[in-house]
XYZ file of C-alpha atoms in Angstrom:
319
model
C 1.756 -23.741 -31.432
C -1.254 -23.285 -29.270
C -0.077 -22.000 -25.909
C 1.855 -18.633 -26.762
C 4.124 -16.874 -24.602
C 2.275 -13.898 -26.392
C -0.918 -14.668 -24.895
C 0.053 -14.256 -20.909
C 1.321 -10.904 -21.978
C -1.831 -9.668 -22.829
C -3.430 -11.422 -19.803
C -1.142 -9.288 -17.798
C -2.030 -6.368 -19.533
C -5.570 -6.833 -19.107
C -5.482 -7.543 -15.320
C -2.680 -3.845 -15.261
C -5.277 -2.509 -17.290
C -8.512 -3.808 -15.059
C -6.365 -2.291 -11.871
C -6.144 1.118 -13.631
C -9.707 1.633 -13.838
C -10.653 -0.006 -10.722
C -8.370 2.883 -9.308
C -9.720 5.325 -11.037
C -13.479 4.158 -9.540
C -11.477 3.973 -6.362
C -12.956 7.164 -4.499
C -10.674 6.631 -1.469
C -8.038 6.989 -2.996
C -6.075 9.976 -2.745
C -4.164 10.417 -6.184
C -6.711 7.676 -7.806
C -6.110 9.938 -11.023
C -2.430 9.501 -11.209
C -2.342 6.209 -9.679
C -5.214 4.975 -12.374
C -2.577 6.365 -15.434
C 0.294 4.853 -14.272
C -1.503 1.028 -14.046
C -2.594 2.470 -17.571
C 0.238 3.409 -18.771
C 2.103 0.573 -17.696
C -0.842 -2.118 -19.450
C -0.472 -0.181 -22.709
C 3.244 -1.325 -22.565
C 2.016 -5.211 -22.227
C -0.707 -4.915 -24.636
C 0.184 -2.890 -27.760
C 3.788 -1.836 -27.219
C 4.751 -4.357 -30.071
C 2.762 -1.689 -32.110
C 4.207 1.691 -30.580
C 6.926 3.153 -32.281
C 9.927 2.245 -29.224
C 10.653 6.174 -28.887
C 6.752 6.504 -28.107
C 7.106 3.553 -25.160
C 10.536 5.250 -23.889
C 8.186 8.523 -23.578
C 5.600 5.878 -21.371
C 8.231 4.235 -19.419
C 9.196 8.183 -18.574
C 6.164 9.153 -17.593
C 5.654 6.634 -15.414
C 8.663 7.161 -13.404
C 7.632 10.715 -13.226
C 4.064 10.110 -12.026
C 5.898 7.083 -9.357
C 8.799 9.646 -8.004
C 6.180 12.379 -7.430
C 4.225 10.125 -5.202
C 1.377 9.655 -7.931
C 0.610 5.693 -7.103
C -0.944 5.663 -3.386
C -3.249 3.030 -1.655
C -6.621 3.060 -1.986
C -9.636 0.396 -0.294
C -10.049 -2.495 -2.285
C -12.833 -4.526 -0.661
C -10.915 -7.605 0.790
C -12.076 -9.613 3.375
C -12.048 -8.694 7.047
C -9.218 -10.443 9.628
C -11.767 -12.647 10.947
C -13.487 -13.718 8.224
C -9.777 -14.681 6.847
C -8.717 -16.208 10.467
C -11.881 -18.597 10.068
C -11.250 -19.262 6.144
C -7.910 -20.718 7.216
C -8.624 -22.877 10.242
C -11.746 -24.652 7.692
C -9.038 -24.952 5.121
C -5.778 -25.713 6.987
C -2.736 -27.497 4.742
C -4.911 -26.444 2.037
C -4.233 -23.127 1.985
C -0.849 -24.284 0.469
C -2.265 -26.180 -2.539
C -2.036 -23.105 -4.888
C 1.531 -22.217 -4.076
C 2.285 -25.944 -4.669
C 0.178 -25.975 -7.823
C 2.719 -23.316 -9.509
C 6.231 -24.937 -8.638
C 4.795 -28.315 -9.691
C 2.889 -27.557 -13.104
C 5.755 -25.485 -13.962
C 8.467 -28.870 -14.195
C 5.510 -30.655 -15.606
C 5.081 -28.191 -18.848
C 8.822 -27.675 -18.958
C 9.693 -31.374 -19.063
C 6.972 -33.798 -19.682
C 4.796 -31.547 -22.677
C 7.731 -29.940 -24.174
C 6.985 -32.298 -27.139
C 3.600 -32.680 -27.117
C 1.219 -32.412 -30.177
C -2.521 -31.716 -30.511
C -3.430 -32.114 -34.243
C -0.257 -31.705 -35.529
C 0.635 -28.127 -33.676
C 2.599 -27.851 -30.517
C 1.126 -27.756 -26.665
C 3.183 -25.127 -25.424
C 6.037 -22.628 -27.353
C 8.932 -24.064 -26.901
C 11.161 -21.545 -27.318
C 9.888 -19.890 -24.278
C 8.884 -23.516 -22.718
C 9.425 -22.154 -18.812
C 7.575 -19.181 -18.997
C 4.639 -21.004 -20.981
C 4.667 -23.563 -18.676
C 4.969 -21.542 -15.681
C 1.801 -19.299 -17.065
C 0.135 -22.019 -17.141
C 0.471 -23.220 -13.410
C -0.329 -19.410 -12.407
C -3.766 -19.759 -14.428
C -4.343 -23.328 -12.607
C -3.219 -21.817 -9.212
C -5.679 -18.636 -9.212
C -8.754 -21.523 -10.418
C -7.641 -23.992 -7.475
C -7.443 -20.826 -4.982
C -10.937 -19.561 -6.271
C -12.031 -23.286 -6.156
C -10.677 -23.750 -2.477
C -11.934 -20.542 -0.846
C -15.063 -20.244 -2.660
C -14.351 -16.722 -3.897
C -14.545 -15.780 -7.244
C -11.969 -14.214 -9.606
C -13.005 -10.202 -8.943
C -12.084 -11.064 -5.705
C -8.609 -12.030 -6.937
C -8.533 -9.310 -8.653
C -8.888 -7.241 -6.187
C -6.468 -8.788 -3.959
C -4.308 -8.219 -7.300
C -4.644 -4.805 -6.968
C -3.942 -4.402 -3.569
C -0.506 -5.815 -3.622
C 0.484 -4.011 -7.039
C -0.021 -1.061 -5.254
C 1.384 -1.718 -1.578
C 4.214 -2.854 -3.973
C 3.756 0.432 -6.263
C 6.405 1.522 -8.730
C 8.796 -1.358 -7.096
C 6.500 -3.748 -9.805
C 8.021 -1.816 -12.695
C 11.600 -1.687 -11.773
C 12.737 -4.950 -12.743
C 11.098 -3.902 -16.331
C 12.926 -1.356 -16.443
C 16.707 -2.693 -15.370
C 16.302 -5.533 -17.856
C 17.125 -3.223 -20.319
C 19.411 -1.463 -18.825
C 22.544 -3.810 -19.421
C 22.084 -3.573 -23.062
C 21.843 0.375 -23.286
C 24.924 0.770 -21.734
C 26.406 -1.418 -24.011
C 25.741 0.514 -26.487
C 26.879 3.338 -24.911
C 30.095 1.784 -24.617
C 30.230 1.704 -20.737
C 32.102 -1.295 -21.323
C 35.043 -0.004 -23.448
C 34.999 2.775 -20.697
C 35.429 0.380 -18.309
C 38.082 -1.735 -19.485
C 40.125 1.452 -20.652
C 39.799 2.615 -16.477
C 41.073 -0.828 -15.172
C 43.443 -1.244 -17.370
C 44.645 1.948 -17.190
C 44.583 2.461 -13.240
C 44.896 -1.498 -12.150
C 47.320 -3.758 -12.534
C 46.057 -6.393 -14.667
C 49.289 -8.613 -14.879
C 48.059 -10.964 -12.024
C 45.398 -13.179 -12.867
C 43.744 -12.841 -9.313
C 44.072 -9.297 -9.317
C 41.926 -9.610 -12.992
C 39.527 -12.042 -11.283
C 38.957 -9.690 -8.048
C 38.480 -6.772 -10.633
C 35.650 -8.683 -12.773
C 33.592 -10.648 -9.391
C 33.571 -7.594 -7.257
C 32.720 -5.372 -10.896
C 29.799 -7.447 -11.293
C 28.777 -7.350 -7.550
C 29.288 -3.657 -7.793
C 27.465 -3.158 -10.815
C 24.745 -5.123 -9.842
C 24.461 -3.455 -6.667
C 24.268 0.084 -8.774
C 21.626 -1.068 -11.569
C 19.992 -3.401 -9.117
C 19.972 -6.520 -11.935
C 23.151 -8.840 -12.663
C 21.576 -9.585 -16.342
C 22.494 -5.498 -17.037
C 25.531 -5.388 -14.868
C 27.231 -8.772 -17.123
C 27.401 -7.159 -20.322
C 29.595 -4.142 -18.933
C 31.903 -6.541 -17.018
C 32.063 -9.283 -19.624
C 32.944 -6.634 -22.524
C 35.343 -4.481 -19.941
C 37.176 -7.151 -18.067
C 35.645 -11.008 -18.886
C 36.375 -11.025 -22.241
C 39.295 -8.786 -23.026
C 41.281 -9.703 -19.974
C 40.519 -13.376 -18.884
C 39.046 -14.813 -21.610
C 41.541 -12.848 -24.592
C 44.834 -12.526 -22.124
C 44.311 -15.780 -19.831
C 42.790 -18.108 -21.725
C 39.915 -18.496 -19.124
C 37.174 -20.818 -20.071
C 33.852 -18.296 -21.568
C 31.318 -20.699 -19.708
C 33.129 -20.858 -16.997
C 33.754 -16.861 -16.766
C 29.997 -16.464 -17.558
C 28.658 -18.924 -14.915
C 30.828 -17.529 -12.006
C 30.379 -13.887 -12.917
C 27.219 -14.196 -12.758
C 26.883 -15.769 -9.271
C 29.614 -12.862 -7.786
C 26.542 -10.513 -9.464
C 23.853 -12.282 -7.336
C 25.822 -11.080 -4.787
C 25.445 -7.925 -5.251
C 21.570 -8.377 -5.453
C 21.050 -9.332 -1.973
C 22.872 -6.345 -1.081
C 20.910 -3.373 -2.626
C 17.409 -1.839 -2.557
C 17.555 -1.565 -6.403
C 16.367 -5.531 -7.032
C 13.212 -4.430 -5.657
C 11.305 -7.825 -6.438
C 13.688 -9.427 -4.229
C 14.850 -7.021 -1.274
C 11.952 -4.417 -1.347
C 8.662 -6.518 -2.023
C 8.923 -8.643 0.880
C 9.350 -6.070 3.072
C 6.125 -4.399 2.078
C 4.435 -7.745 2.147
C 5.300 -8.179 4.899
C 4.902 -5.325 6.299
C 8.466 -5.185 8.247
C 9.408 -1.727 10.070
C 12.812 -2.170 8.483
C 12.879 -1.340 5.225
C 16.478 -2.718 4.653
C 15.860 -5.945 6.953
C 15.872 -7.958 3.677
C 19.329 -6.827 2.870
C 20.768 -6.691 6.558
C 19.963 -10.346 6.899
C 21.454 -11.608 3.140
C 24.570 -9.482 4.174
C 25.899 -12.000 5.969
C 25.650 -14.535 3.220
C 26.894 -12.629 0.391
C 29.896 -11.439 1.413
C 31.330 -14.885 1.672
C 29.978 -16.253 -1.175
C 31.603 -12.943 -3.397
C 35.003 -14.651 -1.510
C 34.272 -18.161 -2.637
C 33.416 -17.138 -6.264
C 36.084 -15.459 -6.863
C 38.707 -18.245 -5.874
C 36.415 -20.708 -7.598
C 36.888 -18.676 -10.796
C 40.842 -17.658 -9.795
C 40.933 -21.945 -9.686
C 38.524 -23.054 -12.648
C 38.587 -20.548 -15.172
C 41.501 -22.428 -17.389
C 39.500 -25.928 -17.048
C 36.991 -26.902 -20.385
C-alpha cells in the first residue's frame, strides 16, 4: 500500500510536536513551560508510542492530565492576522472561503468509494483497512493546500492558526483519546459482570421493556458519565445486551447493537465529557455559556432516548 493510515499519525505528531516548541518560544505565554510539555508529551504519544513500553505511555497520558488539571496549558500570542485584514480577506474571497470545508467532505466519499481498489504498480492507493480515515487524511492535506492556495498565506501561518485553536481548545483535544479506551478497561475490570449482577439483582428483569429501558437509558447514562458511547457499549452490552436480551429474549445482536448505540448518542449531547462535540464549539465560538451546546441538544435527546427504546422494545426479535 502506498497511502498508510500510519503516515497521518506521524503528521499529527509532528504538527503536536511543532506547537510544543512554538510554545515554548512563545514568551507571552504565561505557563509556556508546562504548556510546551504537554503538546510534547502528547506528540511523543503519536510519534513513537508504538515503541514505548504501554506502562511508560500510561505514565505520559498521566502526566498530562496532571500538567492540564493544574492549569499548565494557557494561551499565548500566536501571530494571526488582525480583524481587518481578515474582514477584507473575506469580502475579496466571498463563497470561496467555503471551498476548503467542501474540499474535506467531498475527497473523503471520493477515496472511500471510487479508489478503494485502485492500483499504482501493482500496490494499493490507499489502506484499505482503514479506507475512511486514509481517505479523509487525504482531503485534510488537499484542504490546508487549497486554503493556503486561496488566501495566499503559507503553511506556518496554518500552523499557527493550528496552534491557536489546540490551545483555546486545551486539554478538551486529548479527552476523546483518552475515553476511547476507556470502554475496554472497564471491561476488563469486569464493570460489566458488576453491572449485570446489580440489575439483576435489584430490577426486575422479567419484562422485556423493563430489560430494554434498563439497557437504552444504561447506555445514555454511561455515556453521559465517560463522555463516549464506544466505552459506555461494552459495559451495557456484557451487563444487560447480551445476557438479558440477546441470551433470555432472543433479541436480534445487530439490532441490540445498532439501537444501543443510538440511546448512547443520547447521552452525548447531554454531557460536558464529549468535549469534541459539546465543549469545542463553545470555545470556538466563544459563547458565554459554557453548557449552551448541551442546553440546546436537550431538547432533542430526550425524545429520541423515548423513540429508541420502543424501536428496540418493537424490533429487537426481527432478523
Amino acid at each position: 500500500m502506498i497511502i498508510l493510515l500510519d503516515y497521518f499519525y506521524l503528521a499529527l505528531g509532528a504538527m503536536l510536536a511543532a506547537s510544543a516548541v512554538m510554545s515554548l518560544r512563545d514568551k507571552d505565554n504565561p505557563r509556556r513551560y508546562s504548556s510546551a510539555l504537554f503538546w510534547g508529551l502528547y506528540a511523543a504519544v503519536y510519534l513513537v508510542g508504538e515503541r514505548l513500553p504501554p506502562a511508560l505511555v500510561g505514565v505520559i497520558m498521566i502526566a498530562m492530565a496532571l500538567i492540564a488539571g493544574c492549569g499548565g496549558v494557557t494561551l499565548g500570542k500566536y501571530g494571526v492576522r488582525t480583524g481587518e485584514e481578515k474582514s477584507t480577506s473575506a469580502r475579496r474571497l466571498g463563497h470561496l472561503l467555503f471551498i476548503p470545508a467542501l474540499i474535506i467532505p467531498v475527497v473523503t466519499m471520493i477515496g472511500s468509494t471510487l479508489l478503494k481498489d485502485v492500483h499504482i504498480g501493482g500496490l494499493l492507493l490507499l489502506e484499505t483497512r482503514h479506507i475512511t480515515l486514509v481517505s479523509l487524511g487525504c482531503a485534510s492535506v488537499l484542504a490546508v493546500g487549497a486554503a493556503c492556495w486561496l488566501t495566499r498565506s503559507t503553511p506556518l501561518q496554518g500552523m499557527r492558526e493550528w496552534r491557536r485553536l489546540t490551545d483555546a481548545v486545551g486539554w478538551a483535544v486529548v479527552l476523546p483519546h483518552m475515553l476511547a479506551v476507556l470502554g475496554l478497561l472497564f471491561a476488563e475490570a469486569g464493570v460489566g459482570k458488576a453491572v449485570a449482577h446489580i440489575t439483576t439483582s435489584y430490577i426486575n428483569m422479567d419484562s422485556r421493556f423493563v430489560a430494554v429501558v434498563v439497557f437504552c437509558v444504561g447506555m445514555a447514562l454511561f455515556t453521559i458519565i465517560m463522555g463516549n458511547g464506544f466505552a459506555a457499549f461494552p459495559v451495557m452490552a456484557g451487563g444487560v445486551g447480551i445476557p438479558v436480551l440477546v441470551q433470555q429474549y432472543g433479541a436480534n445482536p445487530a439490532v441490540m447493537a445498532a439501537i444501543g448505540m443510538f440511546s448512547a448518542y443520547c447521552g452525548t449531547l447531554m454531557t460536558p465529557m464529549a468535549a469534541n462535540f459539546n465543549v469545542v464549539p463553545v470555545v470556538l465560538l466563544e459563547l458565554p455559556d459554557k453548557h449552551a451546546v448541551i442546553k440546546a441538544q436537550i431538547p432533542t435527546a430526550l425524545p429520541l432516548l423515548v423513540a429508541n427504546i420502543l424501536l428496540l422494545y418493537f424490533l429487537m426479535g426481527q432478523k
